[in-house]
mmCIF file of C-alpha atoms in Angstrom:
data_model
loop_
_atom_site.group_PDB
_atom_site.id
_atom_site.type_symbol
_atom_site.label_atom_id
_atom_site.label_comp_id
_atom_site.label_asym_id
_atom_site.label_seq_id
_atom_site.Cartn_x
_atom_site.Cartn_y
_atom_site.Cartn_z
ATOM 1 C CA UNK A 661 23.716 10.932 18.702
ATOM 2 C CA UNK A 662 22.897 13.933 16.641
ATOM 3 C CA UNK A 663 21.566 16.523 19.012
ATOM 4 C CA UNK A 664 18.942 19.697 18.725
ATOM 5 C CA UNK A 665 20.511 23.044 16.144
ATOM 6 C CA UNK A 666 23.328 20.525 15.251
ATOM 7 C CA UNK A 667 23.972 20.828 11.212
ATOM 8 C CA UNK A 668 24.514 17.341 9.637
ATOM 9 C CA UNK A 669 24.513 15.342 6.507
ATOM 10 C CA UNK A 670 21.504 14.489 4.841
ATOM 11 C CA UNK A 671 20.849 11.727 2.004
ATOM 12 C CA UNK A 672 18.533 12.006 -0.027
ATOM 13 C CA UNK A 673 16.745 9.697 -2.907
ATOM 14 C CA UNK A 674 16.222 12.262 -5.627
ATOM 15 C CA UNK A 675 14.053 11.835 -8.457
ATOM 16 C CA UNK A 676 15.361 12.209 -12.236
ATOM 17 C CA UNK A 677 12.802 12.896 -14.398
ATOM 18 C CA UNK A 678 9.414 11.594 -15.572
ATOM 19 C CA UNK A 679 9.494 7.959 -16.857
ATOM 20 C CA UNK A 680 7.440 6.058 -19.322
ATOM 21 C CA UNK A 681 7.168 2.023 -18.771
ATOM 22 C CA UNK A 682 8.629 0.566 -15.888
ATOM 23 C CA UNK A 683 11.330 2.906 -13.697
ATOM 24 C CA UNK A 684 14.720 2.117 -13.543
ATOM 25 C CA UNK A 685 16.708 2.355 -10.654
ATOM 26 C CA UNK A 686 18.882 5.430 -12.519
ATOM 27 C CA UNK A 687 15.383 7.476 -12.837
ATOM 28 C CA UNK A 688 16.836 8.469 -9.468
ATOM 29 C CA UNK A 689 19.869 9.081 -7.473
ATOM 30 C CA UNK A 690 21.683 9.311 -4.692
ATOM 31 C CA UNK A 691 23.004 12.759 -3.598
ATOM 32 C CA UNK A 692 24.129 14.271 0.417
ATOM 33 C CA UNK A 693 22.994 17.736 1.760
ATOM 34 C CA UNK A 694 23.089 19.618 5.356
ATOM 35 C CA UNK A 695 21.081 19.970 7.314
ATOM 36 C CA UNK A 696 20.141 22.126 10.773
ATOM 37 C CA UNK A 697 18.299 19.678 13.179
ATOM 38 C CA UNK A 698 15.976 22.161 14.304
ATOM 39 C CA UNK A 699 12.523 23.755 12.732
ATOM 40 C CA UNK A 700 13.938 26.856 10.713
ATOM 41 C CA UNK A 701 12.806 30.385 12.026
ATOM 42 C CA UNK A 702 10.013 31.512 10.801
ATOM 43 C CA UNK A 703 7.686 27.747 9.908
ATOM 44 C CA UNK A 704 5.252 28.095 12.512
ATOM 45 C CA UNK A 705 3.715 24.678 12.913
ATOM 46 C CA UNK A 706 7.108 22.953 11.169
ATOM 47 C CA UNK A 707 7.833 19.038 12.578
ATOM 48 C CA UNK A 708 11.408 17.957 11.797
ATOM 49 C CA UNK A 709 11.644 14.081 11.728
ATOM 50 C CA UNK A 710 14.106 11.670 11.739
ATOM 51 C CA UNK A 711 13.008 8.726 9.025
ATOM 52 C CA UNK A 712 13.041 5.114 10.403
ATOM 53 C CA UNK A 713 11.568 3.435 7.989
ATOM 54 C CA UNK A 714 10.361 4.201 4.403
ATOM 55 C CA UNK A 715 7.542 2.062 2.480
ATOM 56 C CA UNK A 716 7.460 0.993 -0.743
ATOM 57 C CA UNK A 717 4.225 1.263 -2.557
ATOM 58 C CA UNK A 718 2.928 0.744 -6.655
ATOM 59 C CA UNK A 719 0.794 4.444 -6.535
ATOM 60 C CA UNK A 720 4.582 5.883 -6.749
ATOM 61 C CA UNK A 721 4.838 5.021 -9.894
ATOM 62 C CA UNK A 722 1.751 6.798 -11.075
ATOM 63 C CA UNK A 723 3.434 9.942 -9.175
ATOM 64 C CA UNK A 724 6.363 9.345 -11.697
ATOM 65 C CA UNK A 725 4.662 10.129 -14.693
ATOM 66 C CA UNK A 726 3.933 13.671 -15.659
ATOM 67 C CA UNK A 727 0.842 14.493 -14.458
ATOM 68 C CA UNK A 728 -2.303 15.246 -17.259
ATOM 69 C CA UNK A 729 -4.496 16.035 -14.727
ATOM 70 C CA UNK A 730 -3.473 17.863 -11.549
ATOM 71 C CA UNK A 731 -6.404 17.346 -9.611
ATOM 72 C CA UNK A 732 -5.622 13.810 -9.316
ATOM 73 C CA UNK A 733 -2.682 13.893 -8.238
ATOM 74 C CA UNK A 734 0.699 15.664 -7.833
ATOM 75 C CA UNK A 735 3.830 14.400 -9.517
ATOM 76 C CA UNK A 736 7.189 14.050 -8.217
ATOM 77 C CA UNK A 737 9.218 17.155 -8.666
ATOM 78 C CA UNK A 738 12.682 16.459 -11.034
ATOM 79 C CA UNK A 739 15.670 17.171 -8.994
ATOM 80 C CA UNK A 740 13.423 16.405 -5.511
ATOM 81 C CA UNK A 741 13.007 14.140 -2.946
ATOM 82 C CA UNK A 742 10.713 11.618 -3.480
ATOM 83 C CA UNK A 743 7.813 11.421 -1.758
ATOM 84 C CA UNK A 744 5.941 8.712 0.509
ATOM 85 C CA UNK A 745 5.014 6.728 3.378
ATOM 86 C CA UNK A 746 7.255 6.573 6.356
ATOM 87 C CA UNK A 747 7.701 5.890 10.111
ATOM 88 C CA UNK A 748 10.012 8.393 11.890
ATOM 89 C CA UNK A 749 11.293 10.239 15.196
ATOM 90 C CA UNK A 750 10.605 14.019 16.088
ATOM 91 C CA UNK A 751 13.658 15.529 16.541
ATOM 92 C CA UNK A 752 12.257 19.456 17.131
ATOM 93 C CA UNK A 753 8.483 20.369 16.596
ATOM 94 C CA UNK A 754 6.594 23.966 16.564
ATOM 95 C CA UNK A 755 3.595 22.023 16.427
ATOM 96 C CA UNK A 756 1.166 21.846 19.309
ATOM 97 C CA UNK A 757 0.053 18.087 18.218
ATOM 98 C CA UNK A 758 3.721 16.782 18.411
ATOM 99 C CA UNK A 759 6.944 17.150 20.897
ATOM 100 C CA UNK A 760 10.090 15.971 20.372
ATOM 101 C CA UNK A 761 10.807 11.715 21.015
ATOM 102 C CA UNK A 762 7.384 11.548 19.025
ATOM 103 C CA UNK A 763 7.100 8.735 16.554
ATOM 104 C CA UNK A 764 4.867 9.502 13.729
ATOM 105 C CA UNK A 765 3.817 8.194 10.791
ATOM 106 C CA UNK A 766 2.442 9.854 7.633
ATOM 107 C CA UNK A 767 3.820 11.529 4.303
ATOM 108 C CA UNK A 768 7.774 12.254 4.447
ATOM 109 C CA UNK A 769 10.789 12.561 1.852
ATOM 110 C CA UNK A 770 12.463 9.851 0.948
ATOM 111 C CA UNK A 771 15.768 11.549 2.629
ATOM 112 C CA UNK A 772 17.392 10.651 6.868
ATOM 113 C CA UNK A 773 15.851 13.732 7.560
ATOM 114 C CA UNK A 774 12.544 15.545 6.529
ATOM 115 C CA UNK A 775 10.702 18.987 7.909
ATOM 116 C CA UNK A 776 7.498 18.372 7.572
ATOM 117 C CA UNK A 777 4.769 21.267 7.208
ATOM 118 C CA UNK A 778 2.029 19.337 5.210
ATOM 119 C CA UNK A 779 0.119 16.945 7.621
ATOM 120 C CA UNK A 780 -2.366 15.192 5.506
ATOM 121 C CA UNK A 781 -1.685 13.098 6.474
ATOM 122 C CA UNK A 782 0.373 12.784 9.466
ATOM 123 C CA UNK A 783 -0.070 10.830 12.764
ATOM 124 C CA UNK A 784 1.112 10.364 16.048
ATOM 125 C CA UNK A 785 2.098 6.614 16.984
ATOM 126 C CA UNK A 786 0.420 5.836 20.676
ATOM 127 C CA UNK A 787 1.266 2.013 20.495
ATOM 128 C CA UNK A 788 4.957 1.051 20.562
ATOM 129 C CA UNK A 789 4.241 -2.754 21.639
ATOM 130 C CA UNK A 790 4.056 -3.548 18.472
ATOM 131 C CA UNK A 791 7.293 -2.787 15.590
ATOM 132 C CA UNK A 792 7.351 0.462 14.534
ATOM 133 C CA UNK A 793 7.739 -0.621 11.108
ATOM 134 C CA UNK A 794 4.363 -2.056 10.844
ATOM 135 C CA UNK A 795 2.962 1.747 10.555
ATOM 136 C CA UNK A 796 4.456 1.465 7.085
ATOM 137 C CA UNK A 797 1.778 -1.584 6.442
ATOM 138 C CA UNK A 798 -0.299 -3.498 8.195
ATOM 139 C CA UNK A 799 -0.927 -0.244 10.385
ATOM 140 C CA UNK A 800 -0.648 2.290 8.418
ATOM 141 C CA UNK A 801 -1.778 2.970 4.955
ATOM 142 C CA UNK A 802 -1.946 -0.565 3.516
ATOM 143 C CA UNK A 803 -3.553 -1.861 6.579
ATOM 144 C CA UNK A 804 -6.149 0.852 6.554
ATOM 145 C CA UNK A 805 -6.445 -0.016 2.649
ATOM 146 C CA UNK A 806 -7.263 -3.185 3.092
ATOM 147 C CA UNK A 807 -9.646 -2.568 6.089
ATOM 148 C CA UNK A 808 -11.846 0.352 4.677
ATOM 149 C CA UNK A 809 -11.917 -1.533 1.309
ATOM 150 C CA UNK A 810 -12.349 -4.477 2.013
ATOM 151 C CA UNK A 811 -15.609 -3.586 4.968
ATOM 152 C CA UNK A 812 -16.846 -0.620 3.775
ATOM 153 C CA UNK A 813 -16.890 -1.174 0.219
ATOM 154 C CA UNK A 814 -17.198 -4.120 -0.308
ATOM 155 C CA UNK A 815 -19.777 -5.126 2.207
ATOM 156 C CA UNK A 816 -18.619 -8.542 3.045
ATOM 157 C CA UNK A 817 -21.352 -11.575 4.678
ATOM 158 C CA UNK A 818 -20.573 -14.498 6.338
ATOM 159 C CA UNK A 819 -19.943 -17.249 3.980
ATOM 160 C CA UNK A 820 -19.306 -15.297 0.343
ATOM 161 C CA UNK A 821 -16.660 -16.108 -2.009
ATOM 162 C CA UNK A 822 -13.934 -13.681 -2.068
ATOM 163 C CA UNK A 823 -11.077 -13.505 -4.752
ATOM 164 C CA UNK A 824 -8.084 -11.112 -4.514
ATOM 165 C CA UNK A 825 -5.388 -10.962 -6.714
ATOM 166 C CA UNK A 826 -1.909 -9.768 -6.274
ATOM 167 C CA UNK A 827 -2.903 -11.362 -2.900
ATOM 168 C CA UNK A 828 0.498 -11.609 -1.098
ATOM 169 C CA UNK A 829 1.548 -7.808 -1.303
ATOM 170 C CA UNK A 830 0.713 -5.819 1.622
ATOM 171 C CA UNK A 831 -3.147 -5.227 0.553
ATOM 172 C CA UNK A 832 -3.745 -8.241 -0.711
ATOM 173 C CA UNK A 833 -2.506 -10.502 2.082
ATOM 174 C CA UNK A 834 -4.588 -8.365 4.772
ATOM 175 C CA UNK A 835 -8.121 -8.746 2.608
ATOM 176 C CA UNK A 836 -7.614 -11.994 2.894
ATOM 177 C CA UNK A 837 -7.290 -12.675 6.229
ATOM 178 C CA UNK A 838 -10.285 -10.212 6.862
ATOM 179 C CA UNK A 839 -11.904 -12.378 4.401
ATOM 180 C CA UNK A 840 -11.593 -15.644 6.601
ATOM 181 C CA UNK A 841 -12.152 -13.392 10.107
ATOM 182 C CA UNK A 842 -15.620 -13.131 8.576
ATOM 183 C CA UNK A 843 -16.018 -16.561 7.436
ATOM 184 C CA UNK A 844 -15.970 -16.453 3.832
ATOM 185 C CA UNK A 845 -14.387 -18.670 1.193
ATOM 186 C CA UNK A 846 -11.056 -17.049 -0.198
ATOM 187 C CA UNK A 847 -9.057 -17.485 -3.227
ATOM 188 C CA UNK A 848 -6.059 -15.465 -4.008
ATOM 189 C CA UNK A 849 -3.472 -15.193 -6.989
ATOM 190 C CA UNK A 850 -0.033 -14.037 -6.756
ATOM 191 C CA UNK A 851 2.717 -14.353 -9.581
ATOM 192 C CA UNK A 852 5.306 -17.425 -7.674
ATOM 193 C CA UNK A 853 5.164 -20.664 -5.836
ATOM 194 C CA UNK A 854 7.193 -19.400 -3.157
ATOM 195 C CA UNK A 855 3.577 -16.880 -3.047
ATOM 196 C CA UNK A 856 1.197 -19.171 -3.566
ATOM 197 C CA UNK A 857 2.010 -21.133 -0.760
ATOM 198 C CA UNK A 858 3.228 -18.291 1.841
ATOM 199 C CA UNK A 859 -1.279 -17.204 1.178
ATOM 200 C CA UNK A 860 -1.952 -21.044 1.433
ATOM 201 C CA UNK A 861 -0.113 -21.965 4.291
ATOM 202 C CA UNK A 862 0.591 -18.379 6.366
ATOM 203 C CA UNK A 863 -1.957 -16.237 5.688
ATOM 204 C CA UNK A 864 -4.711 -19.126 5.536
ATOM 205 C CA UNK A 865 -6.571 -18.820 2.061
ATOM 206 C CA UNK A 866 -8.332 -21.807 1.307
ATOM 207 C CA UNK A 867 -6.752 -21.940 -2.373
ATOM 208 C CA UNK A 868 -4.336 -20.120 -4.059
ATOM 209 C CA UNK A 869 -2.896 -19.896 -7.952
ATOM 210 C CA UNK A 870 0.218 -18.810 -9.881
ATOM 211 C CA UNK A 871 -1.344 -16.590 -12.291
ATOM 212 C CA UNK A 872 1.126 -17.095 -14.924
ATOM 213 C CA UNK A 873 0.593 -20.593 -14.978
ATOM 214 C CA UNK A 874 -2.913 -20.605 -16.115
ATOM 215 C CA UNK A 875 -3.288 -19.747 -20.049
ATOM 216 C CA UNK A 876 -6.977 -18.923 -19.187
ATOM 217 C CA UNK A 877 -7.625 -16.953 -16.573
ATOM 218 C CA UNK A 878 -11.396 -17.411 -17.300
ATOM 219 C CA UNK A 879 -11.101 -21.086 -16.641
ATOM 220 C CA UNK A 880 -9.176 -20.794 -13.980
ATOM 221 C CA UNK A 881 -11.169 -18.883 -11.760
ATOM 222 C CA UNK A 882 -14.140 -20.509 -13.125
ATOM 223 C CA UNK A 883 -12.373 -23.801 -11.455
ATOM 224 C CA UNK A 884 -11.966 -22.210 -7.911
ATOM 225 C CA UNK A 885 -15.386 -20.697 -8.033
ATOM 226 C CA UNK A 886 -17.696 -23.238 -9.722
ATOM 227 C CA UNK A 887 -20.847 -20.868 -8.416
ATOM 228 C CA UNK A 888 -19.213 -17.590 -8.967
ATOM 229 C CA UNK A 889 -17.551 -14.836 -6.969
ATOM 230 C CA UNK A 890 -19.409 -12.270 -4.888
ATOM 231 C CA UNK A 891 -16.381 -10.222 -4.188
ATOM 232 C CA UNK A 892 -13.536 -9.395 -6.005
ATOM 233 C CA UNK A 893 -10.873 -6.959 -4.517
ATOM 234 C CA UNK A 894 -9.389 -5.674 -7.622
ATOM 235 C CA UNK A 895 -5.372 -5.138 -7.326
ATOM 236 C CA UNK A 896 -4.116 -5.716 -11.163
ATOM 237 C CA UNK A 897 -6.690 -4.485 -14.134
ATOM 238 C CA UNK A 898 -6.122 -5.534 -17.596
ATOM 239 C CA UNK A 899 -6.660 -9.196 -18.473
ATOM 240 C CA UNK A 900 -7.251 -10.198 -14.920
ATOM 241 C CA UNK A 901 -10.008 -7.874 -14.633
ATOM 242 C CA UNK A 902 -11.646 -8.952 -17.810
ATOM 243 C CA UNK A 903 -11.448 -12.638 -16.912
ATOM 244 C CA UNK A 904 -13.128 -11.922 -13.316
ATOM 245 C CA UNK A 905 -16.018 -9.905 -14.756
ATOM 246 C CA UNK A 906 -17.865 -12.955 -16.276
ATOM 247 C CA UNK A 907 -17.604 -14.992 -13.230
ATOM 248 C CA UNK A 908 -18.774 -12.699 -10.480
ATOM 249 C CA UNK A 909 -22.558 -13.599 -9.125
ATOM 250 C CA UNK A 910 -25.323 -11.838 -9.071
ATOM 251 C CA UNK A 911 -25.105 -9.004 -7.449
ATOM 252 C CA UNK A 912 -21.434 -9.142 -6.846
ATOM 253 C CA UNK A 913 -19.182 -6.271 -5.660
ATOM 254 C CA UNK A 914 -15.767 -5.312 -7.210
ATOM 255 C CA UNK A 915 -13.737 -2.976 -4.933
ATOM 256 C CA UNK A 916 -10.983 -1.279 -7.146
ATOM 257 C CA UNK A 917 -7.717 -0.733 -5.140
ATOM 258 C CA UNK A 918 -5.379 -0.645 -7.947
ATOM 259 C CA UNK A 919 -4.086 -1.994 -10.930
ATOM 260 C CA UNK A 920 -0.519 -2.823 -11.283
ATOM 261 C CA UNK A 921 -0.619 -4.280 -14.636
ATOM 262 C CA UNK A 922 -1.577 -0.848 -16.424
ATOM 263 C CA UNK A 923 1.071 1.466 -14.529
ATOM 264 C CA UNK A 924 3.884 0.710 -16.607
ATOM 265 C CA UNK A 925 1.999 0.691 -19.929
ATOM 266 C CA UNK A 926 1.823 4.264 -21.800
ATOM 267 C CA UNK A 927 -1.816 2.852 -23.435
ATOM 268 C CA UNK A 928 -3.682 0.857 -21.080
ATOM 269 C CA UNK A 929 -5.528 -2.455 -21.995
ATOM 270 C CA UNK A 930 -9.135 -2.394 -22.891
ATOM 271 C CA UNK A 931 -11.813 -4.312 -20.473
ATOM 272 C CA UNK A 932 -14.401 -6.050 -23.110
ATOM 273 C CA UNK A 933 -16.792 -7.793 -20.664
ATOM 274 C CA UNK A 934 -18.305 -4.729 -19.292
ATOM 275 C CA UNK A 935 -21.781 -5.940 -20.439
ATOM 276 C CA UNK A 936 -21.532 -8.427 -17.538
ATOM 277 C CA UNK A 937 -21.906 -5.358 -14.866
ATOM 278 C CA UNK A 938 -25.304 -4.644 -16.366
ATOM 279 C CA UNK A 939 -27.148 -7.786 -16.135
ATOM 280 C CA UNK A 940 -25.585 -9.492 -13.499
ATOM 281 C CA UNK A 941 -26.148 -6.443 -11.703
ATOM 282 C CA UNK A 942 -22.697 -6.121 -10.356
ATOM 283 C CA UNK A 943 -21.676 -2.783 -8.281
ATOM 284 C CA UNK A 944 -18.007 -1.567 -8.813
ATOM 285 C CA UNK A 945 -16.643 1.197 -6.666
ATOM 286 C CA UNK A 946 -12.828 2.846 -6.824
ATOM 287 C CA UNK A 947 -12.096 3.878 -3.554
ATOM 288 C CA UNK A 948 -8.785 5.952 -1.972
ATOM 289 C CA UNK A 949 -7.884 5.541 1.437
ATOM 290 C CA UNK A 950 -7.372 9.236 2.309
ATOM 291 C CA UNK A 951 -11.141 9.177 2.364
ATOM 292 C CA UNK A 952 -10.647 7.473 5.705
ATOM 293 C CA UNK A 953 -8.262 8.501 7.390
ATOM 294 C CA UNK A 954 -10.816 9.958 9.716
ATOM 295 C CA UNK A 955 -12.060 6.750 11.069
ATOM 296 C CA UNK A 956 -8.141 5.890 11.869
ATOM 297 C CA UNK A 957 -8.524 5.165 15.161
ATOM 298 C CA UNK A 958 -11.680 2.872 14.430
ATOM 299 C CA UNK A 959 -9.418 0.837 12.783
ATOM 300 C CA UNK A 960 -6.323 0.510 15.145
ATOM 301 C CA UNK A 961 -9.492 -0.769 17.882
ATOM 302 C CA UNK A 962 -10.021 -3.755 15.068
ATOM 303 C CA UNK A 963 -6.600 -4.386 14.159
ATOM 304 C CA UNK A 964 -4.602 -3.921 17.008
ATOM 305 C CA UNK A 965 -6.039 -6.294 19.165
ATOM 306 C CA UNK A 966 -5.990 -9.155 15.852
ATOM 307 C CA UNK A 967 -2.190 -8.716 15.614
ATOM 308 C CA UNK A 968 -1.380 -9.258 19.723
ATOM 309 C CA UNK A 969 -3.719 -12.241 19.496
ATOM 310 C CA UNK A 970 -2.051 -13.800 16.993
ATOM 311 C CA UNK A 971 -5.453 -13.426 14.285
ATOM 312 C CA UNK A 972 -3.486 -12.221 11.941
ATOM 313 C CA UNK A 973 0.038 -13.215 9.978
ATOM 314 C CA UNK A 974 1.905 -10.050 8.896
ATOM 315 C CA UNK A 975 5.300 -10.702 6.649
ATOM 316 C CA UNK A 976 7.713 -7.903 5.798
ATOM 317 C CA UNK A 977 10.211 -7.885 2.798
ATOM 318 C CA UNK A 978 12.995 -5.308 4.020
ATOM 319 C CA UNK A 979 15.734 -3.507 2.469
ATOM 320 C CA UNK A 980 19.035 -1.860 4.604
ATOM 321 C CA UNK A 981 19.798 1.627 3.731
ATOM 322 C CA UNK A 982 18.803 4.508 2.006
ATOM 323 C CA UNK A 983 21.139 4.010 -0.357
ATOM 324 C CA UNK A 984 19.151 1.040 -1.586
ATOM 325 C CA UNK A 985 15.767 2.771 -1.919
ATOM 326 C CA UNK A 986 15.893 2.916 -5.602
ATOM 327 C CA UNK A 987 16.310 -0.921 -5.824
ATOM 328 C CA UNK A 988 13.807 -1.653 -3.590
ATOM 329 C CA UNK A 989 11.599 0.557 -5.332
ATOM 330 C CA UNK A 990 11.727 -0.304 -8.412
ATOM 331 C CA UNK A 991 11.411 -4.223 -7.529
ATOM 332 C CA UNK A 992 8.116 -3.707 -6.327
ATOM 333 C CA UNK A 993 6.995 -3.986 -9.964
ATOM 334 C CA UNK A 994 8.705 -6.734 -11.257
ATOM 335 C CA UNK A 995 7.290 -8.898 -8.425
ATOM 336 C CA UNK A 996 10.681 -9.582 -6.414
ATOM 337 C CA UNK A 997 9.047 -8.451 -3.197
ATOM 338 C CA UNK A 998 7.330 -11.090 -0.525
ATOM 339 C CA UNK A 999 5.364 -9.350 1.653
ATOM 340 C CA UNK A 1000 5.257 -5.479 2.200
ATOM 341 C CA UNK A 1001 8.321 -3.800 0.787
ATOM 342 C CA UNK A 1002 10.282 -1.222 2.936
ATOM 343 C CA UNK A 1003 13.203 0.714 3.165
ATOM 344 C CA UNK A 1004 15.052 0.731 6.732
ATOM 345 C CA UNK A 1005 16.903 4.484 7.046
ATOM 346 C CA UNK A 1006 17.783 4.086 10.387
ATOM 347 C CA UNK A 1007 16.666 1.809 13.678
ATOM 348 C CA UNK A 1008 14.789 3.040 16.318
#
């Protein structure tokens, strides 16, 4: 056990340079530092961590592309860590929030060990009944995605009809089971069989479709929601988004989490059915889940409680090793994942 001032290896998952398409796993690489287990003199307020767990998430992709506009967000740095999501141990803190045997969650480097002297966001875990790996998901950023999303903007009642695609990634599978907690009617499409019947028969959607089966998406959904859809929680743009917009009621809401099917493509599609927003009245709203991250405990008091009562299904795709980050990574967008995709660095 590595112990406090000790100097050790570090690995790190470095990233290559900017990428246009889909990444490849040799857009980054493996390479091993030092490094002193102990906050260096000087950082007042530095957290050193030991990463667990690392998650696997589609915004890294956007952070892989040069960035036109830096007030949207900050690229990756060529020849740096990457950056994201992870669950970890405090191994030496000059921070009056967190001591050492800590576990935290929040933004690390994609490396065994990180310093850590940004905290936006960064929290301490109080509940260790539960895996510690589910602050990379259902408790931590996804979780809270899917939460604040799906509640706040989309304003859910009893008894509406819901669709969600890319519904058995680590959003998507969460909305829906909110969805049902509420009573409404929920339809979700995700890209296999093996998908389509893990949000069937798991996660308890009352219908469920392989996308690429269906050579109109119009007609499809227009089969699954004879009378419309009142919300859609929007994980893929492009096509999908077009076919939703003229089959959403009156009214409807469309809460815009993502869209996977434009981050790979250097000139995104076009949306043509725009005209429907205006007379059918419907509200869409892009939302970032930063925004929240106030109200955090507000959600651990709902979702806490629905995981150790059994409410709700959670389902982890996992990958051993650091050393496999890149893979794992980079499968996220071809669809190989099942469930939320993580990286395990080291166990607790």
């Amino acid at each position: 056990m590595a112990v406090s001032g000790e100097t050790v290896s570090n690995k790190h998952v470095l990233f290559k340079n900017y990428v246009s398409g889909f990444p490849k796993e040799s857009d980054m690489y493996v390479a091993t530092t030092t490094t002193e287990l102990k906050v260096p003199d000087g950082c007042n307020n530095g957290v050193l961590v030991k990463n667990l767990y690392l998650s696997c998430d589609p915004y890294m992709i956007v952070l892989m592309r040069k960035s036109i506009d830096p007030r949207t967000f900050t690229s990756y740095t060529p020849g740096s860590p990457l950056r994201g999501y992870g669950v970890g141990k405090v191994l030496d803190s000059r921070h009056p929030g967190f001591k050492e045997g800590d576990f935290v969650w929040g933004t690390v480097g994609w490396e065994e060990y990180s310093l850590i002297t940004s905290f936006q966001p960064f929290f301490k875990i109080q509940d260790t009944d539960v895996p510690l790996s589910y602050y990379t998901g259902i408790l931590g950023m996804p979780g809270m995605t899917a939460y604040f999303g799906f509640y706040q903007v989309c304003s859910p009642k009893k008894g509406e009809r819901v669709y969600i695609s890319a519904a058995s990634g680590a959003v998507g599978q969460l909305v829906g089971q909110f969805a049902k907690l509420m009573g409404c009617y929920v339809v979700g499409s995700a890209g296999s069989k093996e998908k389509v019947d893990l949000l069937k028969n798991k996660f308890g959607f009352d219908e469920a479709f392989n996308y690429k089966e269906e050579p109109d998406l119009n007609a499809a959904l227009g089969r699954y929601f004879p009378e419309g859809i009142d919300i859609y929680f929007e994980n893929v743009g492009g096509k999908m988004l077009d076919a939703v917009l003229p089959n959403m009621r009156f009214r409807g809401r469309i809460a815009v989490c993502g869209m996977i099917s434009q981050y790979n493509l250097d000139k995104p599609e076009g949306v043509f059915n725009l005209m429907t927003v205006v007379y059918k009245r419907v509200r869409i709203e892009g939302f970032v889940v930063t925004d929240y991250y106030d109200q955090y405990p507000k959600f651990l008091d709902f979702v806490l409680p629905c995981i150790r009562e059994g409410k709700i299904k959670y389902m982890e795709d996992i990958s051993e090793g650091l050393e496999n980050g890149p893979a794992a990574l980079v499968g996220l967008f071809s669809g190989q994942n099942v469930g939320k995709k993580l990286v395990v660095v080291a166990r607790e």
